[in-house]
């Protein structure tokens, strides 16, 4: 995966420099090993990598949970509040978070059957 900075913006925002954005890096990442949760719940784990969605203003976050699950959660750009953050957390996962960090995350299944990432608490 990518290790160099590609623009001045990313030099000034090193968290974004870790995010996968090109097809070659996307193809090299083990994204198919990760799944959205099927029901509401929570987990503690490590943020392994992040990837921009190919066509939506969405950031995909891939976690290795302590219990062995490989979990994918998504956050969106929004015109209000904090961009790329879980719905009840004020942490921007594009600009304030590094890969390799540890988290306790809570999510719930909505009535339309999609998973909403609600909370993220960074662990030391």
mmCIF file of C-alpha atoms in Angstrom:
data_model
loop_
_atom_site.group_PDB
_atom_site.id
_atom_site.type_symbol
_atom_site.label_atom_id
_atom_site.label_comp_id
_atom_site.label_asym_id
_atom_site.label_seq_id
_atom_site.Cartn_x
_atom_site.Cartn_y
_atom_site.Cartn_z
ATOM 1 C CA UNK A 1 0.000 0.000 0.000
ATOM 2 C CA UNK A 2 0.944 3.619 -0.413
ATOM 3 C CA UNK A 3 3.689 5.015 1.783
ATOM 4 C CA UNK A 4 4.579 8.331 0.128
ATOM 5 C CA UNK A 5 2.818 11.659 0.135
ATOM 6 C CA UNK A 6 1.362 12.699 -3.199
ATOM 7 C CA UNK A 7 0.402 16.316 -2.648
ATOM 8 C CA UNK A 8 1.078 19.345 -0.494
ATOM 9 C CA UNK A 9 -2.350 18.915 1.118
ATOM 10 C CA UNK A 10 -1.420 15.413 2.275
ATOM 11 C CA UNK A 11 1.927 16.622 3.639
ATOM 12 C CA UNK A 12 -0.039 19.050 5.771
ATOM 13 C CA UNK A 13 -2.611 16.349 6.674
ATOM 14 C CA UNK A 14 -0.673 13.114 7.306
ATOM 15 C CA UNK A 15 -3.796 11.172 8.359
ATOM 16 C CA UNK A 16 -5.179 11.555 4.817
ATOM 17 C CA UNK A 17 -1.886 10.389 3.304
ATOM 18 C CA UNK A 18 -2.573 6.871 4.649
ATOM 19 C CA UNK A 19 -5.958 6.560 2.922
ATOM 20 C CA UNK A 20 -6.102 4.281 -0.119
ATOM 21 C CA UNK A 21 -7.316 6.177 -3.167
ATOM 22 C CA UNK A 22 -6.000 4.599 -6.379
ATOM 23 C CA UNK A 23 -7.052 1.413 -8.165
ATOM 24 C CA UNK A 24 -3.675 -0.322 -7.760
ATOM 25 C CA UNK A 25 -3.683 0.202 -3.986
ATOM 26 C CA UNK A 26 -7.363 -0.766 -3.776
ATOM 27 C CA UNK A 27 -6.646 -3.998 -5.678
ATOM 28 C CA UNK A 28 -3.715 -4.801 -3.360
ATOM 29 C CA UNK A 29 -5.718 -4.302 -0.157
ATOM 30 C CA UNK A 30 -7.575 -7.312 1.322
ATOM 31 C CA UNK A 31 -10.963 -5.531 1.230
ATOM 32 C CA UNK A 32 -12.907 -8.694 0.410
ATOM 33 C CA UNK A 33 -11.859 -10.162 3.777
ATOM 34 C CA UNK A 34 -13.934 -7.519 5.599
ATOM 35 C CA UNK A 35 -17.727 -7.373 6.018
ATOM 36 C CA UNK A 36 -20.306 -4.958 7.344
ATOM 37 C CA UNK A 37 -21.835 -6.289 10.578
ATOM 38 C CA UNK A 38 -25.206 -7.999 10.138
ATOM 39 C CA UNK A 39 -26.803 -6.828 13.398
ATOM 40 C CA UNK A 40 -26.398 -4.044 15.971
ATOM 41 C CA UNK A 41 -23.440 -4.362 18.312
ATOM 42 C CA UNK A 42 -19.966 -3.191 19.234
ATOM 43 C CA UNK A 43 -16.354 -4.319 19.121
ATOM 44 C CA UNK A 44 -12.873 -3.342 20.207
ATOM 45 C CA UNK A 45 -10.143 -3.522 17.600
ATOM 46 C CA UNK A 46 -7.478 -1.932 15.424
ATOM 47 C CA UNK A 47 -8.104 0.345 12.450
ATOM 48 C CA UNK A 48 -6.153 -1.576 9.816
ATOM 49 C CA UNK A 49 -6.661 0.674 6.786
ATOM 50 C CA UNK A 50 -9.032 3.169 5.191
ATOM 51 C CA UNK A 51 -10.154 3.585 1.595
ATOM 52 C CA UNK A 52 -12.128 6.215 -0.281
ATOM 53 C CA UNK A 53 -15.220 4.855 -2.014
ATOM 54 C CA UNK A 54 -14.815 4.903 -5.795
ATOM 55 C CA UNK A 55 -17.904 6.996 -6.561
ATOM 56 C CA UNK A 56 -19.494 8.261 -3.330
ATOM 57 C CA UNK A 57 -18.394 10.840 -0.728
ATOM 58 C CA UNK A 58 -17.740 7.983 1.686
ATOM 59 C CA UNK A 59 -14.714 6.743 3.608
ATOM 60 C CA UNK A 60 -14.559 2.998 4.286
ATOM 61 C CA UNK A 61 -12.797 2.013 7.519
ATOM 62 C CA UNK A 62 -11.499 -1.534 7.966
ATOM 63 C CA UNK A 63 -10.993 -2.931 11.477
ATOM 64 C CA UNK A 64 -9.450 -6.113 12.861
ATOM 65 C CA UNK A 65 -11.564 -6.806 15.948
ATOM 66 C CA UNK A 66 -9.978 -8.391 19.012
ATOM 67 C CA UNK A 67 -12.365 -11.351 18.687
ATOM 68 C CA UNK A 68 -11.046 -12.168 15.187
ATOM 69 C CA UNK A 69 -13.773 -10.545 13.098
ATOM 70 C CA UNK A 70 -12.811 -8.324 10.171
ATOM 71 C CA UNK A 71 -15.281 -5.439 10.168
ATOM 72 C CA UNK A 72 -15.951 -2.691 7.637
ATOM 73 C CA UNK A 73 -17.729 0.533 8.669
ATOM 74 C CA UNK A 74 -18.374 3.651 6.613
ATOM 75 C CA UNK A 75 -18.539 7.381 7.290
ATOM 76 C CA UNK A 76 -19.781 10.092 4.943
ATOM 77 C CA UNK A 77 -19.047 13.665 3.981
ATOM 78 C CA UNK A 78 -21.816 15.887 5.310
ATOM 79 C CA UNK A 79 -22.643 19.574 5.044
ATOM 80 C CA UNK A 80 -23.298 19.825 8.809
ATOM 81 C CA UNK A 81 -21.410 18.633 11.880
ATOM 82 C CA UNK A 82 -18.098 16.821 11.518
ATOM 83 C CA UNK A 83 -17.265 15.240 8.163
ATOM 84 C CA UNK A 84 -16.363 11.545 7.968
ATOM 85 C CA UNK A 85 -17.392 10.842 11.559
ATOM 86 C CA UNK A 86 -19.671 8.263 13.171
ATOM 87 C CA UNK A 87 -23.145 9.710 13.774
ATOM 88 C CA UNK A 88 -22.727 10.316 17.528
ATOM 89 C CA UNK A 89 -18.980 11.037 17.631
ATOM 90 C CA UNK A 90 -17.092 14.218 16.749
ATOM 91 C CA UNK A 91 -13.976 12.553 15.301
ATOM 92 C CA UNK A 92 -13.102 13.030 11.623
ATOM 93 C CA UNK A 93 -11.775 9.658 10.436
ATOM 94 C CA UNK A 94 -10.175 11.263 7.368
ATOM 95 C CA UNK A 95 -8.194 14.025 9.097
ATOM 96 C CA UNK A 96 -7.796 13.083 12.777
ATOM 97 C CA UNK A 97 -7.138 9.335 12.808
ATOM 98 C CA UNK A 98 -4.153 7.160 11.878
ATOM 99 C CA UNK A 99 -4.156 3.586 10.665
ATOM 100 C CA UNK A 100 -3.006 1.241 13.426
ATOM 101 C CA UNK A 101 -4.945 3.077 16.152
ATOM 102 C CA UNK A 102 -7.179 1.180 18.595
ATOM 103 C CA UNK A 103 -10.927 1.794 18.929
ATOM 104 C CA UNK A 104 -14.103 0.707 20.647
ATOM 105 C CA UNK A 105 -16.894 1.106 18.065
ATOM 106 C CA UNK A 106 -20.680 0.858 18.375
ATOM 107 C CA UNK A 107 -23.080 0.459 15.454
ATOM 108 C CA UNK A 108 -26.742 -0.331 14.913
ATOM 109 C CA UNK A 109 -28.870 -1.841 12.201
ATOM 110 C CA UNK A 110 -31.356 0.703 10.845
ATOM 111 C CA UNK A 111 -34.909 -0.054 9.707
ATOM 112 C CA UNK A 112 -33.709 -0.072 6.080
ATOM 113 C CA UNK A 113 -31.254 -2.846 7.095
ATOM 114 C CA UNK A 114 -28.148 -0.683 6.620
ATOM 115 C CA UNK A 115 -25.588 -0.447 9.409
ATOM 116 C CA UNK A 116 -25.085 3.001 10.964
ATOM 117 C CA UNK A 117 -21.776 3.555 12.729
ATOM 118 C CA UNK A 118 -22.772 5.501 15.831
ATOM 119 C CA UNK A 119 -19.809 5.806 18.183
ATOM 120 C CA UNK A 120 -16.042 5.479 18.194
ATOM 121 C CA UNK A 121 -13.888 5.822 21.288
ATOM 122 C CA UNK A 122 -10.130 5.827 20.839
ATOM 123 C CA UNK A 123 -8.237 3.579 23.230
ATOM 124 C CA UNK A 124 -4.697 4.191 24.504
#
